[in-house]
Short mmCIF file of C-alpha atoms and ligand atoms in Angstrom, two decimals:
data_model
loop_
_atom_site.label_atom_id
_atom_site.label_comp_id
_atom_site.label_asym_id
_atom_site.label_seq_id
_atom_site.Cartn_x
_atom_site.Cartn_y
_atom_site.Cartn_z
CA UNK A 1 65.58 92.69 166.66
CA UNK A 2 66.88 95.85 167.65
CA UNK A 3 66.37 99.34 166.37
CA UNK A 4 62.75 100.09 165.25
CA UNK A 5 62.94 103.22 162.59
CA UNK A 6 61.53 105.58 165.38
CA UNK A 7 63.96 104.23 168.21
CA UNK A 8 66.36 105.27 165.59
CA UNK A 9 65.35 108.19 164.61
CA UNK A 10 65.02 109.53 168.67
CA UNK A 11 68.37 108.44 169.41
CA UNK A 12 71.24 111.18 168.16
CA UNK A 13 73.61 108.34 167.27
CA UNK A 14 71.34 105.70 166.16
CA UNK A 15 71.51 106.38 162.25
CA UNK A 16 74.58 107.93 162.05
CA UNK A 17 76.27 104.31 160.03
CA UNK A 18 72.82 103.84 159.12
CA UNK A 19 71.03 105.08 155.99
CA UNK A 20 67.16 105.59 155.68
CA UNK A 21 64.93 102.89 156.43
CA UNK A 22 61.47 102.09 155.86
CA UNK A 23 58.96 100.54 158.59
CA UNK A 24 58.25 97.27 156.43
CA UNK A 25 62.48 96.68 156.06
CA UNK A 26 62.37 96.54 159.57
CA UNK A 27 59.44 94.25 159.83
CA UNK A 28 60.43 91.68 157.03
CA UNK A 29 64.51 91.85 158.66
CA UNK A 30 62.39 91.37 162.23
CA UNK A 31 60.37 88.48 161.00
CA UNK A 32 63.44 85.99 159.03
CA UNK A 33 65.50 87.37 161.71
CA UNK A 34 63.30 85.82 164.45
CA UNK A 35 62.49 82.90 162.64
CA UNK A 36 65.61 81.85 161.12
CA UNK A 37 68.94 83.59 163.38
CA UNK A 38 69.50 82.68 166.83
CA UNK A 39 71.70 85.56 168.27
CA UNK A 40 72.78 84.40 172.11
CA UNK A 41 73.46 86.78 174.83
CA UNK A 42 76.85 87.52 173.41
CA UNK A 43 76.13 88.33 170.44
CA UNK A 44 73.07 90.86 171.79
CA UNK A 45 76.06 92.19 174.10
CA UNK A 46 78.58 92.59 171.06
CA UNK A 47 76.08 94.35 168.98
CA UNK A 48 74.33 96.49 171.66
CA UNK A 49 78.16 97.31 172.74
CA UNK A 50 79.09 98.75 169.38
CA UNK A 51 77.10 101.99 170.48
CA UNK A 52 80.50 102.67 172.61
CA UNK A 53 82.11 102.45 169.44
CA UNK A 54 83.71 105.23 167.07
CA UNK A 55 81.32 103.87 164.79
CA UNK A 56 78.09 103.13 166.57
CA UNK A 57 75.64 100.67 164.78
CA UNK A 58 77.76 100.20 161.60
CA UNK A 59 78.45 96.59 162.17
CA UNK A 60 76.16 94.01 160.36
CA UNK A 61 72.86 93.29 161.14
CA UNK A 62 72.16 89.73 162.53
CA UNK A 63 70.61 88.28 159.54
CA UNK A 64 73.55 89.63 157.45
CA UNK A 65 75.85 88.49 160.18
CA UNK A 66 74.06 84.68 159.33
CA UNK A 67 74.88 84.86 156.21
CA UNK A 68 78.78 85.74 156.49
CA UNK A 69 78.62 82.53 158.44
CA UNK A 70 77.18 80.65 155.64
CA UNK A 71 79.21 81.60 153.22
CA UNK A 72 81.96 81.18 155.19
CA UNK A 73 80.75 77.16 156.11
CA UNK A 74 79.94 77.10 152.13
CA UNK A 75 83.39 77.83 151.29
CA UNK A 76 84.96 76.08 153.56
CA UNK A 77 87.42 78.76 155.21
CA UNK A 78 89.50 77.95 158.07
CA UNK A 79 91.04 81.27 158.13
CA UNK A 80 89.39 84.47 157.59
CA UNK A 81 90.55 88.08 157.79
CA UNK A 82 88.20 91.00 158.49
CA UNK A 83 89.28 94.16 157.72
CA UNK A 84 87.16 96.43 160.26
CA UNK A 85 86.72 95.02 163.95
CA UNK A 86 84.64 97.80 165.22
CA UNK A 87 82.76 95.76 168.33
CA UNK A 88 83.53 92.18 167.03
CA UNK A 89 79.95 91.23 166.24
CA UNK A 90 80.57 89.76 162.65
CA UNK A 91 83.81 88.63 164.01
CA UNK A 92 82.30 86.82 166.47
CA UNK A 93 79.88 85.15 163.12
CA UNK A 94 83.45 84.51 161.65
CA UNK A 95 85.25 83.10 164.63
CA UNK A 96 82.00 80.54 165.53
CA UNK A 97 81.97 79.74 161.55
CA UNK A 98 85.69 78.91 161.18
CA UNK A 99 84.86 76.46 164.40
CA UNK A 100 87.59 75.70 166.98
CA UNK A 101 90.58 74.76 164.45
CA UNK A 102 89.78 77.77 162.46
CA UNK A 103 91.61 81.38 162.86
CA UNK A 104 90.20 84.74 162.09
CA UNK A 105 92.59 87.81 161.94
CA UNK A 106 90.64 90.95 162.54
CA UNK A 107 91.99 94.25 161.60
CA UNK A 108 91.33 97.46 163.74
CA UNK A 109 92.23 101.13 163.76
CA UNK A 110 91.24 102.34 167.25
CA UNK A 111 92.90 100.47 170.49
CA UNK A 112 89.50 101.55 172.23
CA UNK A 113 87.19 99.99 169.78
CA UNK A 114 89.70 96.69 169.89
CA UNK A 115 89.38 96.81 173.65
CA UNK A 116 85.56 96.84 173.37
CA UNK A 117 86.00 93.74 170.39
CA UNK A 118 88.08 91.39 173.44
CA UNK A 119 85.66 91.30 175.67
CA UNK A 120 83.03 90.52 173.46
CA UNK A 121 84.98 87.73 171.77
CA UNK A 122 85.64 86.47 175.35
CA UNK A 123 82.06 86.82 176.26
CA UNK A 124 81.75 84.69 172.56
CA UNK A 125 83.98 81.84 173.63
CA UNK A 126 86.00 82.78 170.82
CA UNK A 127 88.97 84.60 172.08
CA UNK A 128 91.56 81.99 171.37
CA UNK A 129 91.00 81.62 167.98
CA UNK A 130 90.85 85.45 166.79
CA UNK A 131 93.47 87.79 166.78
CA UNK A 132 92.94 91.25 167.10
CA UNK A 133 95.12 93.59 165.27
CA UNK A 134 95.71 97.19 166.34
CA UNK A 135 96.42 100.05 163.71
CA UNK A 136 96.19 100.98 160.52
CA UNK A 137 94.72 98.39 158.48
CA UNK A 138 96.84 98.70 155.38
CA UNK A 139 99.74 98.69 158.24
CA UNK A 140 98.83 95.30 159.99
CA UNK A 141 97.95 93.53 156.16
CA UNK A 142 101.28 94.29 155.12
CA UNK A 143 102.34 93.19 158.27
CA UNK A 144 100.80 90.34 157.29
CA UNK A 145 102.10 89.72 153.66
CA UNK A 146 105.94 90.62 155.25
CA UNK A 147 105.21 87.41 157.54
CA UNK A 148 104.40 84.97 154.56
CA UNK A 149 101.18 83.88 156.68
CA UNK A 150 99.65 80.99 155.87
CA UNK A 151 96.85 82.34 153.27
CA UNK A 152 93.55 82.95 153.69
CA UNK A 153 90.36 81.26 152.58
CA UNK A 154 87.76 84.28 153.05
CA UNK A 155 88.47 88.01 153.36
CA UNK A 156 85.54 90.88 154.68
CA UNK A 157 86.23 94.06 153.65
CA UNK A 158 84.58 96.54 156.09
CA UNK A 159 87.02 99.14 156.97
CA UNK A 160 87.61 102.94 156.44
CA UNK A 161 85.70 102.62 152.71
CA UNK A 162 88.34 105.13 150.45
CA UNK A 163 91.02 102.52 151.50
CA UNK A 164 89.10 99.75 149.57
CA UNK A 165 91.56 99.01 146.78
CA UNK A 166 94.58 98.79 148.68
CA UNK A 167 92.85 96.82 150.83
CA UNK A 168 92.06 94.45 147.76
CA UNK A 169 95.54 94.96 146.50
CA UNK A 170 96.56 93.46 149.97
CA UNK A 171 93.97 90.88 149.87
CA UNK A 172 95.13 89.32 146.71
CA UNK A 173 98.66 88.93 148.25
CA UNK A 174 96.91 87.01 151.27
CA UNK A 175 94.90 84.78 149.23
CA UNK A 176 95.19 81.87 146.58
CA UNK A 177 92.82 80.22 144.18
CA UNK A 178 89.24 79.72 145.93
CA UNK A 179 89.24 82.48 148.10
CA UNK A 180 86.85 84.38 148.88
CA UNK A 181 86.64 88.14 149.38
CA UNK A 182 82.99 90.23 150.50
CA UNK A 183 83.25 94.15 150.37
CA UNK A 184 80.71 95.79 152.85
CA UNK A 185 78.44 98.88 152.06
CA UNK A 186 78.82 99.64 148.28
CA UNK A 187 75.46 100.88 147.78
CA UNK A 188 75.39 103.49 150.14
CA UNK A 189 71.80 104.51 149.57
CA UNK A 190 72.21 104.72 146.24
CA UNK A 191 74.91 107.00 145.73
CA UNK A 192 77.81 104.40 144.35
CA UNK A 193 75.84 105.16 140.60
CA UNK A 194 76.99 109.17 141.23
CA UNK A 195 80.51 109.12 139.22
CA UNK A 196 80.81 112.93 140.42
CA UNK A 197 80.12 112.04 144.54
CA UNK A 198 82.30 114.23 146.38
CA UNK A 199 82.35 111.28 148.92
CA UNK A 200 85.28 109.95 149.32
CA UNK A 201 83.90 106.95 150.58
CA UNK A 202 81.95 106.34 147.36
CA UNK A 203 84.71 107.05 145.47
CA UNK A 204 86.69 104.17 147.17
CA UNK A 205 84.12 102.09 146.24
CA UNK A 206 84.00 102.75 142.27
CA UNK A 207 87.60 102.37 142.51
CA UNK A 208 87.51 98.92 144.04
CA UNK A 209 84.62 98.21 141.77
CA UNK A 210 86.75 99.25 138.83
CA UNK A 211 89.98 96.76 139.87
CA UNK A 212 87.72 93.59 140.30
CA UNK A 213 85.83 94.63 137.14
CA UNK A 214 89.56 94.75 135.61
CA UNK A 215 90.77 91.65 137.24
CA UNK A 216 90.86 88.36 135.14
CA UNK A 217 91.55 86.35 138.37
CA UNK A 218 87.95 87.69 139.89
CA UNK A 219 84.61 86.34 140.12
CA UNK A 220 82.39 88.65 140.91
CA UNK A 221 78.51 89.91 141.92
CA UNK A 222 77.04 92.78 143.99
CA UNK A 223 73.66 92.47 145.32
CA UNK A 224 72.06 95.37 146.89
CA UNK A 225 70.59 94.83 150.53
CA UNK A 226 67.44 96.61 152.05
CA UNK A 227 66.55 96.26 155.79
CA UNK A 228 67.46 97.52 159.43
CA UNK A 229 70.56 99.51 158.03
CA UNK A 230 68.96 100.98 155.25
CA UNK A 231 69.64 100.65 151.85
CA UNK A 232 73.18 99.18 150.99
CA UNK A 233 74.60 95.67 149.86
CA UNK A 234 77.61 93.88 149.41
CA UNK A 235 80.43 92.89 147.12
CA UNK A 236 80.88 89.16 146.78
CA UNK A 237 83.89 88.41 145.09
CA UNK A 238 86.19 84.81 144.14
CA UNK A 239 89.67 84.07 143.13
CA UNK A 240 89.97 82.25 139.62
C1 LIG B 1 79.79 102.89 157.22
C2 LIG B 1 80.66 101.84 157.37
C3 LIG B 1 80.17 100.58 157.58
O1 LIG B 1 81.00 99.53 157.69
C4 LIG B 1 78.82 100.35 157.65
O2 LIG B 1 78.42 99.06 157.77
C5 LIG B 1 77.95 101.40 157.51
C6 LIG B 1 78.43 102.67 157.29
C7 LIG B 1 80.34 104.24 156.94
O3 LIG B 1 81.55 104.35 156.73
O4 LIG B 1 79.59 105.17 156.91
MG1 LIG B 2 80.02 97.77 157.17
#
């Protein structure tokens, strides 16, 4: 497990996609971590390799990467689309989730950070069944919807947050009945209760939080998270 609070906290970059964490998050992530995830050599790489990021340590941790693979087994998906590739590490949960048949289309801004994601997914032994698109994200999912792709079974939201509900918007015109669709980082240490935040990426949050609350086709929970990234959680959402 990587990233003890004071390795953190001596490193300039370290918390920067990180919120505040204390010791015993980092021991009880450590311990189920050790005990229950096995994260190969490729997965270290794609996760230690997200420091060369724009966003360094922002993608999941490993235990939360585990779980995007269960519920992506539990459901069933054979195709899954990620909004926010960063370094490929939860893509790389996604792609070995989906299994060889399956396809996951990963969405990402920077042709640097996407560069970063190939190798890693060809490190994975996933490469051939994720594609990697470059751009803006609302860009490639409309691309996306103007290509009547096949739909998809499980959608990760984890992108540039104030984009969040046309991200949905997009994600309910690349879905059907079933599918499901997680939203990353809505807790934000707290600060999603603040109506008044003058962060925008807060704001895009209550906003998304507003349409699924207002949508009669959505199932839907949030469940806040505490552990090696601090205090956050997730959006779990299904299509009626
Ligand atoms: C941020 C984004 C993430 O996807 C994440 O996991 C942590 C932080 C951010 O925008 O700050
Ligand atoms: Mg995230």
């Amino acid at each position: 497990m990587s990233n003890p609070p004071d390795a953190a906290q001596s490193n300039g970059t370290a918390l920067t996609n990180r919120y505040p964490a204390a010791p015993e998050w980092f021991a009880v992530d450590d311990y189920f971590t050790t005990a229950l995830v096995s994260e190969d050599a490729a997965l270290v790489a794609a996760r230690e390799s997200g420091a060369a990021t724009t966003m360094p340590n922002a993608e999941v941790a490993a235990n939360q990467g585990a779980f995007l693979a269960l519920v992506t087994q539990i459901a069933g998906a054979r195709r899954v689309l990620e909004f926010g590739t960063l370094a490929g590490y939860s893509t790389i949960w996604f792609a070995r989730a989906v299994g060889p048949d399956g396809r996951v289309v990963t969405l990402e801004l920077e042709p640097a950070n996407a560069e970063i994601a190939r190798q890693n997914l060809q490190r994975a032994g996933v490469a051939d069944r994720v594609e990697i698109m470059v751009g803006p994200a609302a860009q490639s999912a409309q691309k996306l919807i103007d290509q009547n792709v096949e739909p998809f079974d499980l959608v990760f939201i984890d992108a540039d947050k104030p984009n969040n509900p046309g991200y949905l918007a997009a994600s309910l015109q690349l879905t059907r009945s079933g599918a499901v669709i997680v939203f990353d980082n809505v807790v934000r240490n707290g600060a999603v209760v603040d109506p008044d935040s003058d962060d925008p990426r807060v704001q895009g949050v209550r906003a998304v939080v507003d349409d699924i609350a207002s949508n009669p086709d959505l199932d839907a929970t949030a469940l806040q998270t505490v552990g090696v990234k601090g205090w956050d959680g997730f959006i779990l959402a299904r299509r009626r």
